[in-house]
Amino acid sequence: MKRVGSTLRLSPTDLSAFLGCRHRTGLDLSVVRGLLDKPRYVDPMLKVLQEKGEQHETRYVESLRAEGLAVVDLRDARTVVETKVALVAGPDVIVQATLEDGTWGGVADILRRVDVPSALGDWSYEVCDTKLARETRGGTILQLSVYTELLGAL
């Protein structure tokens, strides 16, 4: 959850947090409004987990390249405009696509091209996630669902 101008921007993580604990959402909203300071607890394992997740995603993207798929990597772009340009160009894979509609937003790990016609042409994209986990959690399903809706709106 963050403020973009006068708009509150929500992410799939915010939705998952709300469903898990409405009080947490109230606290997050108070932080965004400047009524509370953001907690400063640092989980010592968080950096390690982030690094492992990034390594996992990088290995997955490299495996897609090794299959001969055309990959556009937007990790350094992080804008909806760059995502739209990549969608129109039609590569097999788009990495770290920024998706937003004004209220909702986030970054999808992977968009995979599929042979289903859309406004783009004879193709469209499916949202994929590269979570480093043994099982799929409800929050992941929510994330994929929100990103799919945002992708459809683009």
mmCIF file of C-alpha atoms in Angstrom:
data_model
loop_
_atom_site.group_PDB
_atom_site.id
_atom_site.type_symbol
_atom_site.label_atom_id
_atom_site.label_comp_id
_atom_site.label_asym_id
_atom_site.label_seq_id
_atom_site.Cartn_x
_atom_site.Cartn_y
_atom_site.Cartn_z
ATOM 1 C CA MET A 1 0.000 0.000 0.000
ATOM 2 C CA LYS A 2 1.398 3.368 -0.964
ATOM 3 C CA ARG A 3 0.269 6.824 -1.894
ATOM 4 C CA VAL A 4 0.768 7.928 -5.502
ATOM 5 C CA GLY A 5 -0.177 11.587 -5.595
ATOM 6 C CA SER A 6 -3.620 11.688 -4.014
ATOM 7 C CA THR A 7 -4.382 8.063 -4.924
ATOM 8 C CA LEU A 8 -3.934 5.042 -2.717
ATOM 9 C CA ARG A 9 -2.160 2.284 -4.702
ATOM 10 C CA LEU A 10 -2.951 -1.257 -3.566
ATOM 11 C CA SER A 11 -1.096 -4.460 -4.349
ATOM 12 C CA PRO A 12 -2.102 -8.110 -4.199
ATOM 13 C CA THR A 13 -0.072 -8.309 -0.976
ATOM 14 C CA ASP A 14 -2.366 -5.673 0.524
ATOM 15 C CA LEU A 15 -5.415 -7.727 -0.451
ATOM 16 C CA SER A 16 -3.930 -10.858 1.082
ATOM 17 C CA ALA A 17 -3.033 -8.956 4.267
ATOM 18 C CA PHE A 18 -6.586 -7.575 4.491
ATOM 19 C CA LEU A 19 -8.108 -11.036 4.188
ATOM 20 C CA GLY A 20 -5.724 -12.341 6.842
ATOM 21 C CA CYS A 21 -6.039 -9.469 9.315
ATOM 22 C CA ARG A 22 -8.134 -6.339 8.855
ATOM 23 C CA HIS A 23 -6.338 -4.716 11.783
ATOM 24 C CA ARG A 24 -3.057 -4.939 9.873
ATOM 25 C CA THR A 25 -4.685 -3.146 6.942
ATOM 26 C CA GLY A 26 -5.768 -0.387 9.339
ATOM 27 C CA LEU A 27 -2.205 -0.098 10.616
ATOM 28 C CA ASP A 28 -0.803 -0.030 7.059
ATOM 29 C CA LEU A 29 -3.297 2.688 6.134
ATOM 30 C CA SER A 30 -2.257 4.703 9.198
ATOM 31 C CA VAL A 31 1.378 4.468 8.069
ATOM 32 C CA VAL A 32 0.495 5.649 4.544
ATOM 33 C CA ARG A 33 -1.495 8.574 5.995
ATOM 34 C CA GLY A 34 1.465 9.534 8.209
ATOM 35 C CA LEU A 35 -0.371 8.779 11.470
ATOM 36 C CA LEU A 36 2.057 6.012 12.470
ATOM 37 C CA ASP A 37 5.708 5.309 11.766
ATOM 38 C CA LYS A 38 6.439 2.179 9.761
ATOM 39 C CA PRO A 39 7.767 -0.567 12.050
ATOM 40 C CA ARG A 40 11.538 -0.966 11.697
ATOM 41 C CA TYR A 41 11.919 -4.662 12.516
ATOM 42 C CA VAL A 42 14.471 -6.286 10.246
ATOM 43 C CA ASP A 43 14.181 -10.037 9.783
ATOM 44 C CA PRO A 44 17.753 -11.336 9.468
ATOM 45 C CA MET A 45 16.586 -14.119 7.128
ATOM 46 C CA LEU A 46 14.687 -11.774 4.796
ATOM 47 C CA LYS A 47 17.770 -10.722 2.813
ATOM 48 C CA VAL A 48 18.820 -14.356 2.392
ATOM 49 C CA LEU A 49 15.328 -15.352 1.245
ATOM 50 C CA GLN A 50 15.187 -12.427 -1.209
ATOM 51 C CA GLU A 51 18.561 -13.393 -2.668
ATOM 52 C CA LYS A 52 17.484 -17.036 -3.018
ATOM 53 C CA GLY A 53 14.243 -15.935 -4.691
ATOM 54 C CA GLU A 54 16.109 -13.692 -7.135
ATOM 55 C CA GLN A 55 18.548 -16.492 -7.943
ATOM 56 C CA HIS A 56 15.641 -18.877 -8.524
ATOM 57 C CA GLU A 57 13.930 -16.396 -10.871
ATOM 58 C CA THR A 58 17.182 -15.770 -12.759
ATOM 59 C CA ARG A 59 17.730 -19.522 -13.234
ATOM 60 C CA TYR A 60 14.153 -19.912 -14.482
ATOM 61 C CA VAL A 61 14.523 -17.050 -16.976
ATOM 62 C CA GLU A 62 17.828 -18.514 -18.185
ATOM 63 C CA SER A 63 16.099 -21.882 -18.695
ATOM 64 C CA LEU A 64 13.500 -20.136 -20.878
ATOM 65 C CA ARG A 65 16.287 -18.544 -22.928
ATOM 66 C CA ALA A 66 17.987 -21.951 -23.226
ATOM 67 C CA GLU A 67 14.731 -23.268 -24.748
ATOM 68 C CA GLY A 68 15.208 -20.657 -27.471
ATOM 69 C CA LEU A 69 12.410 -18.369 -26.287
ATOM 70 C CA ALA A 70 12.641 -14.627 -26.947
ATOM 71 C CA VAL A 71 12.829 -12.906 -23.551
ATOM 72 C CA VAL A 72 12.330 -9.206 -22.807
ATOM 73 C CA ASP A 73 13.613 -8.329 -19.334
ATOM 74 C CA LEU A 74 12.006 -5.227 -17.807
ATOM 75 C CA ARG A 75 13.748 -5.408 -14.408
ATOM 76 C CA ASP A 76 15.403 -2.047 -15.025
ATOM 77 C CA ALA A 77 12.381 -0.392 -16.685
ATOM 78 C CA ARG A 78 9.582 -0.738 -14.109
ATOM 79 C CA THR A 79 7.008 1.316 -16.033
ATOM 80 C CA VAL A 80 3.636 0.472 -17.525
ATOM 81 C CA VAL A 81 4.726 2.150 -20.765
ATOM 82 C CA GLU A 82 7.655 -0.256 -21.157
ATOM 83 C CA THR A 83 5.331 -3.162 -20.394
ATOM 84 C CA LYS A 84 2.861 -2.025 -23.067
ATOM 85 C CA VAL A 85 5.664 -1.689 -25.626
ATOM 86 C CA ALA A 86 6.821 -5.229 -24.834
ATOM 87 C CA LEU A 87 3.266 -6.635 -25.022
ATOM 88 C CA VAL A 88 2.760 -5.149 -28.483
ATOM 89 C CA ALA A 89 6.152 -6.431 -29.671
ATOM 90 C CA GLY A 90 5.036 -9.943 -28.738
ATOM 91 C CA PRO A 91 8.106 -11.723 -27.310
ATOM 92 C CA ASP A 92 7.680 -15.228 -25.894
ATOM 93 C CA VAL A 93 8.425 -14.077 -22.348
ATOM 94 C CA ILE A 94 8.296 -10.744 -20.519
ATOM 95 C CA VAL A 95 10.141 -10.590 -17.182
ATOM 96 C CA GLN A 96 9.098 -8.208 -14.364
ATOM 97 C CA ALA A 97 6.179 -6.540 -16.158
ATOM 98 C CA THR A 98 4.740 -3.520 -14.352
ATOM 99 C CA LEU A 99 0.949 -3.684 -14.259
ATOM 100 C CA GLU A 100 -1.409 -1.062 -12.851
ATOM 101 C CA ASP A 101 -4.800 0.523 -13.343
ATOM 102 C CA GLY A 102 -4.763 3.504 -11.004
ATOM 103 C CA THR A 103 -5.882 1.747 -7.813
ATOM 104 C CA TRP A 104 -4.170 -1.642 -8.121
ATOM 105 C CA GLY A 105 -0.610 -2.252 -9.164
ATOM 106 C CA GLY A 106 2.377 -4.508 -8.956
ATOM 107 C CA VAL A 107 5.079 -6.315 -10.877
ATOM 108 C CA ALA A 108 4.388 -9.721 -12.417
ATOM 109 C CA ASP A 109 7.388 -12.054 -12.386
ATOM 110 C CA ILE A 110 6.744 -13.588 -15.805
ATOM 111 C CA LEU A 111 4.309 -13.095 -18.676
ATOM 112 C CA ARG A 112 4.276 -16.054 -21.095
ATOM 113 C CA ARG A 113 2.955 -15.616 -24.600
ATOM 114 C CA VAL A 114 0.147 -17.978 -25.593
ATOM 115 C CA ASP A 115 -1.571 -18.537 -28.935
ATOM 116 C CA VAL A 116 -4.893 -17.038 -27.885
ATOM 117 C CA PRO A 117 -6.053 -14.003 -29.905
ATOM 118 C CA SER A 118 -6.411 -10.684 -28.107
ATOM 119 C CA ALA A 119 -6.301 -6.973 -28.873
ATOM 120 C CA LEU A 120 -2.525 -7.471 -29.294
ATOM 121 C CA GLY A 121 -2.952 -9.786 -32.291
ATOM 122 C CA ASP A 122 -2.953 -13.572 -32.623
ATOM 123 C CA TRP A 123 -1.419 -13.869 -29.159
ATOM 124 C CA SER A 124 -1.985 -12.924 -25.552
ATOM 125 C CA TYR A 125 -0.132 -13.512 -22.281
ATOM 126 C CA GLU A 126 -0.552 -15.549 -19.128
ATOM 127 C CA VAL A 127 0.820 -14.431 -15.774
ATOM 128 C CA CYS A 128 3.321 -16.809 -14.141
ATOM 129 C CA ASP A 129 5.011 -16.577 -10.782
ATOM 130 C CA THR A 130 8.454 -17.801 -9.732
ATOM 131 C CA LYS A 131 7.866 -18.170 -6.004
ATOM 132 C CA LEU A 132 10.458 -20.293 -4.273
ATOM 133 C CA ALA A 133 8.032 -22.469 -2.303
ATOM 134 C CA ARG A 134 7.017 -26.090 -1.952
ATOM 135 C CA GLU A 135 3.291 -25.366 -2.127
ATOM 136 C CA THR A 136 1.003 -22.741 -3.568
ATOM 137 C CA ARG A 137 -0.545 -20.404 -1.019
ATOM 138 C CA GLY A 138 -3.794 -18.504 -1.210
ATOM 139 C CA GLY A 139 -1.922 -15.191 -1.439
ATOM 140 C CA THR A 140 -0.164 -16.432 -4.577
ATOM 141 C CA ILE A 141 -3.506 -17.252 -6.204
ATOM 142 C CA LEU A 142 -4.790 -13.777 -5.294
ATOM 143 C CA GLN A 143 -1.639 -12.222 -6.744
ATOM 144 C CA LEU A 144 -1.960 -14.126 -10.021
ATOM 145 C CA SER A 145 -5.657 -13.215 -10.219
ATOM 146 C CA VAL A 146 -5.076 -9.496 -9.664
ATOM 147 C CA TYR A 147 -2.204 -9.432 -12.165
ATOM 148 C CA THR A 148 -4.339 -11.291 -14.716
ATOM 149 C CA GLU A 149 -7.095 -8.664 -14.334
ATOM 150 C CA LEU A 150 -4.566 -5.832 -14.671
ATOM 151 C CA LEU A 151 -3.012 -7.481 -17.728
ATOM 152 C CA GLY A 152 -6.438 -7.834 -19.317
ATOM 153 C CA ALA A 153 -7.107 -4.134 -18.735
ATOM 154 C CA LEU A 154 -3.868 -3.194 -20.528
#
